[in-house]
Amino acid sequence: MFIKKLLNYRMLVLCIFFLGLSLRLWLFFTEARFAGDTARDLLVGSHIVKYGERPLVGHAASGNFFYYPPYYFYFQALLYAIVENPRVIMGLFVVWQSTSIVLVYAIGKQLFNAPTGVIAALMVGLSQYFVRQQSWMYSGPSTTPLFLLSFLLFIRWARTAHTKKLSLLLYSLAVLMVGSVVSYSLLIYVPVFLIAASIIGIPRFGRAKILVLCATGMVALMLLYSPLFFVFERAAKAFNPIYFIEFRAGTLLSFFDITKGIVALLIPNSQWLISLVLLFGFVASFYHGSRNERLKAVGIMGMILYPVILAAGSRNRLVHFYFHYFDVVMPLVAVLFSWAITNSYIKPSRPRHGFVLVTSVVFILVSSNKFFYTPYEHNQYKQTETIAREILRKASGTANKNNQIDTGFFQVYVYQQGFGALNSIMVWYQLERITGKRFVTLIPKTDRFRQLNSDDVIFLYCLWYDGGSEDPLCQQDFHNDYSEHEFRYAMKIDPRITLFVYKRRDSQLIL
């Protein structure tokens, strides 16, 4: 009786969802990943509500110099107006991203069968990559449920297209376009969905109706991106994602390199052994699977490799460092792996075999991840809060020494090799949250901020630098940008945190 209840697929998926959600919330509360992008989103949202700032553009796509419309920032403002607590806002994103577990089950079931969906849900629910990526607030991974929902609606429409109803297709395209104004990963799939809709729909609905639908979709997308046309003179470059593609020598090597990286993300340890097992599974699956299943598998493989091809041909090659662009398709990799497993090794129609299958996949996931679920990073949110409080304490002491009431004589920078001062916003956000005062203002036509205080004193924190009184690379980068300041001393807050204090040479402040 217990085994029968356990093998009820919906009950299994529900258990997997709550287990996956628990792992994500555990990492969220203990590790509290807090990147510059997370702080920027929270800070822009609070500035829209508190100070009436109106951003004209959204965030920029990392490595692609591509701006989005500002809708995501205004959504953050709506959340801030309802719930000011940043922990609650970030926690809501964790819960939202966890719905990918249920959605990937539905996709696997719709395309193949329920066991495939369950195994895919297990991989998304327990795999190190998905748990870690979905345990914090970041605009890229937050669109994964939107992509999966759009794809699921598209599949359901394709299976019922003979009824000549377009409602599911319209919902699918609408969800995809909403996500496309937040993530480049979804934007590049808009033409793919429109082309697929044309291939499936023209024989059933007629060429005229489908062409009108596709044209309407492209016009709707341009309207969504229309704010950029009023901000940038070269609006075509800002809107056209194909601008960044340039196939050249080395593209094929890049393609295989990125593909290997995707496998490494999903299976971080023993990837070669497990990859060989999965490769054998694919061969066996194509041999045993029906023609319809093989076509579906090839279609999913094409959707996965499509962004890989674009990344391999990236004009600036920076996309190699931004694997979050593949977040939205990684669940489809799980579906493909799951189909290979269920179709090759065990007959899931037999309850005993299904139980062995689920147990085997759990064992592979846990052994591959090597019990990673214990946080391996320090609490980044708490760390930046500690830095902000220490800076405020030191600034208050300096003001008292100089018989001043105002502490608006200092600025703060967080430097990271290769990124400069982009992550300074993490501490700026904490300074504003702790004091309730305004330290920065949004620079028009960008997603960047400018500090309002004077720069008599500058506190420098070197990200990813653990201890010591010197960090030559970080300090050299800072000195190149602020040569008019001289180093005075280092403040060691704890073994992980060292602040470097600089003073402008012509300043009369006593430190």
XYZ file of C-alpha atoms in Angstrom:
511
model
C 0.000 0.000 0.000
C 2.817 2.390 0.883
C 4.640 1.630 -2.367
C 1.480 2.290 -4.389
C 1.021 5.670 -2.707
C 4.688 6.429 -3.209
C 4.408 5.581 -6.887
C 1.481 7.936 -7.366
C 3.212 10.351 -9.705
C 1.448 13.486 -8.521
C 2.225 12.646 -4.904
C 5.838 11.983 -5.853
C 6.141 15.316 -7.635
C 4.558 17.114 -4.680
C 7.107 15.516 -2.332
C 9.947 16.393 -4.718
C 8.710 19.987 -4.908
C 8.668 20.467 -1.130
C 12.046 18.750 -0.780
C 13.542 20.968 -3.494
C 11.933 24.064 -1.985
C 13.326 23.148 1.443
C 16.854 22.815 0.029
C 16.570 26.169 -1.737
C 15.205 27.939 1.329
C 17.915 26.343 3.475
C 20.613 27.806 1.249
C 18.748 31.102 1.060
C 18.633 31.532 4.839
C 22.147 30.230 5.556
C 24.195 31.378 2.572
C 22.107 34.395 1.515
C 23.811 35.018 -1.821
C 23.782 38.745 -2.432
C 25.301 39.890 -5.708
C 25.578 43.364 -7.166
C 22.618 42.711 -9.468
C 20.438 41.683 -6.518
C 21.330 44.845 -4.601
C 20.756 46.973 -7.714
C 17.262 45.585 -8.236
C 16.300 46.161 -4.602
C 17.839 49.637 -4.576
C 16.186 50.797 -7.806
C 12.826 49.524 -6.582
C 13.157 51.403 -3.293
C 14.274 54.616 -5.058
C 11.246 54.526 -7.367
C 8.934 54.346 -4.349
C 10.790 56.594 -1.874
C 12.371 59.242 -4.088
C 10.264 59.171 -7.232
C 13.163 58.288 -9.514
C 11.978 57.050 -12.897
C 14.466 54.792 -14.723
C 14.231 55.050 -18.512
C 15.994 51.749 -19.187
C 16.233 48.471 -17.344
C 19.224 46.387 -16.401
C 21.930 45.520 -18.900
C 22.583 42.010 -20.200
C 25.931 40.908 -18.773
C 28.608 40.642 -21.429
C 26.309 41.692 -24.283
C 26.004 45.467 -23.738
C 22.298 45.057 -24.259
C 19.707 47.016 -22.261
C 16.214 45.840 -21.395
C 13.122 48.025 -20.930
C 12.629 49.182 -17.317
C 9.544 47.075 -16.488
C 11.442 44.727 -14.159
C 12.560 47.674 -12.032
C 8.979 48.885 -11.699
C 7.926 45.365 -10.713
C 10.568 45.535 -7.981
C 9.076 48.877 -6.914
C 5.643 47.251 -6.661
C 7.060 44.529 -4.422
C 8.821 47.146 -2.280
C 5.597 49.136 -1.924
C 3.844 45.995 -0.639
C 6.675 44.461 1.412
C 9.669 46.590 2.383
C 11.560 43.701 3.968
C 14.264 42.633 1.455
C 14.433 39.137 2.925
C 10.761 38.588 2.135
C 11.166 39.901 -1.413
C 14.179 37.671 -2.073
C 12.408 34.714 -0.455
C 9.416 35.148 -2.765
C 11.769 34.829 -5.729
C 13.133 31.573 -4.301
C 9.610 30.146 -4.004
C 8.716 31.357 -7.510
C 11.835 29.804 -9.053
C 11.113 26.508 -7.286
C 7.948 26.099 -9.371
C 10.315 24.972 -12.150
C 10.221 21.545 -10.478
C 6.497 21.120 -11.146
C 6.643 22.696 -14.603
C 9.447 20.421 -15.803
C 7.415 17.405 -14.643
C 4.456 18.614 -16.685
C 6.675 19.108 -19.759
C 8.217 15.637 -19.444
C 4.786 14.085 -19.034
C 3.291 15.984 -21.988
C 6.169 15.133 -24.323
C 6.882 11.548 -23.266
C 5.354 9.976 -20.160
C 4.861 10.492 -16.432
C 8.040 8.615 -15.342
C 10.130 10.898 -17.558
C 8.497 13.895 -15.901
C 9.171 12.525 -12.415
C 12.861 11.884 -13.133
C 13.203 15.354 -14.673
C 11.568 16.839 -11.566
C 14.049 14.910 -9.420
C 16.976 16.293 -11.384
C 15.702 19.865 -11.197
C 14.663 19.487 -7.568
C 17.871 17.941 -6.209
C 20.674 18.748 -8.645
C 23.355 21.069 -7.288
C 23.093 23.475 -10.211
C 19.355 24.087 -9.930
C 19.281 24.271 -6.131
C 22.073 26.818 -6.016
C 20.852 28.927 -8.939
C 17.309 29.076 -7.593
C 18.204 29.892 -3.977
C 18.678 33.636 -4.532
C 17.163 36.587 -6.356
C 18.602 37.212 -9.805
C 16.773 38.474 -12.872
C 18.119 35.762 -15.208
C 17.151 32.579 -13.301
C 13.857 34.168 -12.223
C 12.580 33.897 -15.815
C 13.075 30.108 -15.972
C 9.503 29.350 -14.797
C 8.181 31.777 -17.428
C 10.080 29.978 -20.183
C 8.934 26.558 -18.975
C 5.320 27.734 -18.685
C 5.455 29.218 -22.178
C 6.927 25.999 -23.578
C 4.335 23.879 -21.757
C 1.466 25.968 -23.143
C 2.982 25.726 -26.620
C 3.192 21.913 -26.345
C -0.427 21.684 -25.211
C -1.481 23.915 -28.113
C 0.483 21.801 -30.608
C -1.216 18.646 -29.312
C -4.684 20.192 -29.589
C -4.154 22.341 -32.684
C -6.662 20.208 -34.590
C -9.392 21.905 -32.534
C -8.453 25.141 -34.318
C -8.191 27.136 -31.108
C -5.404 29.686 -30.784
C -5.899 30.621 -27.129
C -3.103 28.391 -25.752
C -0.694 29.665 -28.407
C -1.550 33.266 -27.568
C -0.997 32.599 -23.856
C 2.327 30.907 -24.644
C 3.595 33.829 -26.721
C 2.365 36.364 -24.152
C 4.244 34.637 -21.311
C 7.369 34.342 -23.465
C 7.310 38.036 -24.352
C 6.846 39.050 -20.722
C 9.991 37.093 -19.896
C 11.841 38.475 -22.927
C 11.845 42.002 -21.479
C 13.733 40.655 -18.451
C 16.102 38.090 -19.928
C 18.006 37.859 -23.211
C 17.621 34.072 -22.908
C 13.881 34.305 -23.604
C 14.136 37.062 -26.199
C 16.105 34.873 -28.607
C 13.335 32.244 -28.473
C 10.572 34.557 -29.702
C 11.402 33.973 -33.404
C 11.822 30.230 -32.704
C 8.317 29.974 -31.239
C 6.849 32.040 -34.076
C 8.506 29.868 -36.736
C 7.376 26.682 -34.978
C 3.847 28.084 -34.702
C 3.877 28.781 -38.441
C 5.035 25.255 -39.324
C 2.390 23.653 -37.118
C -0.398 26.159 -37.659
C -0.410 26.974 -41.384
C -1.757 23.556 -42.499
C -4.554 23.782 -39.916
C -5.398 27.463 -39.671
C -4.340 28.793 -43.051
C -1.388 30.923 -44.043
C -3.124 34.288 -43.661
C -4.192 33.792 -40.038
C -0.782 32.503 -38.903
C 1.138 35.240 -40.729
C -1.070 37.878 -39.126
C -0.430 36.251 -35.739
C 3.356 36.257 -36.279
C 3.351 39.863 -37.489
C 1.265 40.882 -34.477
C 3.731 39.099 -32.192
C 6.717 40.964 -33.632
C 4.889 44.301 -33.403
C 3.976 43.546 -29.771
C 7.620 42.765 -29.015
C 8.766 46.021 -30.604
C 6.184 47.943 -28.582
C 7.465 46.319 -25.391
C 10.989 47.438 -26.288
C 9.868 50.862 -27.518
C 11.217 52.737 -24.426
C 14.718 51.987 -25.707
C 14.035 53.811 -28.966
C 13.459 57.029 -27.026
C 16.644 56.623 -24.990
C 19.286 55.362 -27.399
C 20.186 57.040 -30.657
C 21.324 53.703 -32.041
C 18.129 51.947 -31.073
C 18.571 49.223 -33.682
C 21.777 48.045 -32.015
C 20.134 48.138 -28.609
C 17.190 46.072 -29.859
C 18.769 43.627 -32.308
C 20.253 40.579 -30.524
C 21.688 39.242 -33.793
C 24.152 42.182 -33.791
C 26.250 40.301 -31.273
C 26.643 37.173 -33.416
C 29.757 36.774 -35.560
C 30.759 33.255 -36.579
C 34.491 32.905 -37.170
C 37.487 30.633 -36.605
C 37.216 28.871 -33.258
C 33.406 28.880 -33.235
C 33.234 25.071 -33.439
C 35.665 24.676 -30.537
C 33.638 27.189 -28.541
C 30.490 25.199 -29.308
C 31.945 21.989 -27.847
C 33.478 23.896 -24.929
C 30.139 25.445 -23.944
C 28.294 22.145 -24.422
C 30.789 20.447 -22.096
C 30.287 23.306 -19.630
C 26.530 22.733 -19.593
C 27.027 19.045 -18.750
C 29.501 20.063 -16.031
C 26.926 22.429 -14.533
C 24.277 19.733 -14.298
C 26.632 16.937 -13.196
C 29.574 18.628 -11.408
C 31.414 15.491 -10.273
C 32.203 12.273 -12.149
C 30.808 13.969 -15.235
C 32.749 11.845 -17.740
C 31.554 8.522 -16.310
C 27.948 9.644 -16.030
C 28.136 11.314 -19.449
C 29.178 7.982 -21.002
C 26.256 6.259 -19.295
C 23.890 8.948 -20.574
C 25.378 8.760 -24.075
C 24.730 5.035 -24.119
C 21.231 5.811 -22.889
C 20.598 8.222 -25.756
C 21.739 5.661 -28.330
C 19.571 2.972 -26.764
C 16.630 5.374 -26.471
C 16.767 6.292 -30.147
C 16.932 2.594 -30.996
C 14.008 1.564 -28.782
C 11.938 4.756 -28.914
C 9.108 5.376 -31.332
C 9.502 7.699 -34.306
C 7.339 10.297 -32.558
C 9.519 10.189 -29.429
C 12.701 10.476 -31.474
C 11.355 13.571 -33.228
C 10.460 15.148 -29.879
C 13.926 14.367 -28.495
C 15.569 15.928 -31.552
C 13.335 19.000 -31.142
C 14.338 19.442 -27.494
C 17.987 18.938 -28.420
C 17.621 21.684 -31.018
C 16.129 24.062 -28.430
C 19.052 23.351 -26.095
C 21.755 23.742 -28.748
C 20.230 26.895 -30.270
C 21.563 29.296 -27.573
C 24.820 27.308 -27.488
C 25.324 28.037 -31.198
C 24.613 31.738 -30.629
C 27.000 31.800 -27.664
C 29.716 30.020 -29.656
C 29.397 32.715 -32.319
C 29.290 35.587 -29.849
C 31.003 38.685 -31.223
C 32.669 39.626 -27.936
C 33.242 36.132 -26.504
C 32.301 37.374 -23.046
C 29.274 35.119 -22.972
C 31.604 32.214 -22.090
C 31.657 33.573 -18.552
C 27.901 34.014 -18.266
C 26.387 30.557 -18.094
C 23.245 31.978 -16.528
C 22.097 32.603 -20.121
C 21.484 28.853 -20.293
C 19.425 28.704 -17.085
C 16.125 28.628 -18.945
C 17.052 25.618 -21.102
C 18.819 23.588 -18.404
C 15.504 21.999 -17.285
C 15.086 20.783 -20.879
C 18.484 19.094 -20.549
C 17.035 17.331 -17.507
C 13.996 16.247 -19.563
C 16.248 14.848 -22.286
C 18.394 12.961 -19.772
C 15.274 11.632 -18.070
C 13.839 10.343 -21.335
C 17.109 8.537 -22.067
C 17.087 6.939 -18.608
C 13.445 5.852 -18.559
C 13.464 4.621 -22.149
C 16.718 2.670 -22.006
C 17.338 0.838 -18.780
C 14.084 0.092 -16.988
C 10.468 -0.457 -17.958
C 8.677 2.154 -15.820
C 5.314 0.514 -16.484
C 6.202 -1.996 -13.769
C 5.897 -0.468 -10.252
C 8.952 -2.299 -8.914
C 11.077 -1.050 -11.794
C 9.771 2.478 -11.314
C 10.733 2.418 -7.641
C 14.252 1.183 -8.517
C 14.501 3.896 -11.188
C 13.640 6.716 -8.777
C 16.022 5.350 -6.135
C 18.848 5.051 -8.686
C 18.457 8.630 -9.897
C 18.446 9.956 -6.323
C 21.646 7.990 -5.642
C 23.323 9.373 -8.799
C 22.343 12.942 -7.926
C 23.484 12.774 -4.316
C 26.748 10.956 -5.106
C 27.471 13.357 -7.960
C 26.799 16.377 -5.775
C 28.783 14.935 -2.844
C 26.355 16.282 -0.254
C 26.966 19.851 -1.362
C 23.815 21.061 0.364
C 25.793 22.431 3.315
C 26.582 26.045 2.358
C 30.166 26.523 1.229
C 30.083 30.311 1.103
C 29.753 32.821 3.895
C 26.516 34.746 4.321
C 26.994 37.481 1.722
C 23.974 39.518 2.783
C 25.105 39.581 6.398
C 28.693 40.288 5.355
C 27.780 43.406 3.373
C 25.576 44.522 6.258
C 28.546 44.129 8.624
C 30.733 46.181 6.277
C 28.129 48.950 6.082
C 27.726 49.126 9.864
C 31.498 49.249 10.387
C 31.819 52.059 7.828
C 29.068 54.041 9.549
C 30.728 53.505 12.935
C 34.091 54.688 11.611
C 32.538 57.668 9.798
C 30.754 58.708 12.982
C 34.036 58.571 14.908
C 35.801 60.653 12.248
C 33.011 63.239 12.348
C 33.391 63.542 16.128
C 37.161 64.046 15.774
C 36.562 66.887 13.337
C 33.674 68.420 15.338
C 31.212 67.716 12.538
C 27.616 66.579 12.704
C 27.310 65.507 9.080
C 29.061 62.319 7.911
C 28.650 63.009 4.212
C 32.399 63.094 3.584
C 32.943 59.453 2.615
C 32.305 57.179 -0.337
C 32.423 53.397 -0.605
C 33.698 51.163 -3.383
C 33.725 47.400 -3.748
C 36.278 46.247 -6.310
C 36.433 42.862 -7.976
C 39.057 41.832 -10.493
C 37.613 42.023 -13.998
C 34.511 43.929 -12.875
C 35.927 47.085 -11.329
C 33.552 48.835 -8.929
C 30.294 47.355 -10.297
C 29.548 45.503 -7.048
C 29.822 48.618 -4.862
C 26.053 48.774 -4.947
C 25.886 45.889 -2.443
C 27.226 48.121 0.340
C 25.390 51.212 -0.925
C 22.120 49.343 -0.549
C 22.959 48.305 3.012
C 23.962 51.879 3.923
C 20.586 53.195 2.767
C 18.658 50.349 4.388
C 20.367 50.807 7.774
C 20.248 54.608 7.952
C 17.122 55.360 5.919
C 19.135 58.102 4.197
C 19.873 58.574 0.518
C 23.490 57.800 -0.393
C 23.189 57.389 -4.172
C 21.080 58.562 -7.098
C 20.251 56.772 -10.328
C 22.170 57.974 -13.394
C 19.704 58.705 -16.251
C 19.644 56.305 -19.212
C 21.612 53.644 -17.310
C 21.154 51.104 -14.528
C 24.065 52.636 -12.581
C 24.155 54.869 -9.502
C 26.222 57.888 -8.488
C 27.249 58.522 -4.872
C 26.027 61.785 -3.324
C 28.655 62.128 -0.579
C 31.959 63.902 -1.113
C 35.063 61.749 -1.602
C 37.287 63.149 1.176
C 37.507 59.602 2.510
C 37.006 56.398 0.527
C 36.441 52.963 2.031
C 37.586 50.200 -0.317
C 36.537 46.563 0.019
C 38.111 43.951 -2.251
C 35.553 41.292 -3.092
C 36.705 37.666 -2.782
C 39.820 38.806 -0.897
C 40.149 36.926 2.426
C 42.254 38.765 4.967
C 45.685 40.354 5.010
C 46.588 44.027 4.970
C 47.369 44.293 1.270
C 45.791 43.214 -1.968
C 48.028 44.586 -4.742
C 45.737 43.848 -7.692
C 42.643 45.350 -6.103
C 44.457 48.365 -4.738
C 46.252 48.936 -8.035
C 42.948 48.929 -9.935
C 41.538 51.405 -7.450
C 44.629 53.639 -7.598
C 44.397 53.776 -11.393
C 40.873 55.169 -11.078
C 41.460 57.430 -8.036
C 45.078 58.563 -8.186
C 44.287 61.732 -6.198
C 43.715 59.603 -3.080
C 46.414 58.127 -0.855
C 46.255 54.966 1.237
C 46.102 55.609 4.999
C 45.420 52.313 6.778
C 43.582 48.966 6.662
C 40.680 47.989 8.929
C 40.419 44.253 9.619
C 36.797 43.629 10.584
C 37.058 39.828 10.747
C 39.256 37.137 9.138
C 37.300 37.491 5.886
C 36.820 41.241 5.708
C 39.473 43.944 5.364
C 38.607 47.542 4.503
C 41.234 49.821 2.990
C 40.868 53.488 3.914
C 41.968 56.209 1.484
C 41.984 59.970 1.924
C 42.002 62.663 -0.725
C 45.362 64.429 -0.649
C 43.914 67.942 -0.359
C 41.372 67.008 2.339
C 41.710 68.629 5.784
C 39.890 65.833 7.609
C 41.616 64.216 10.580
C 41.314 60.427 10.478
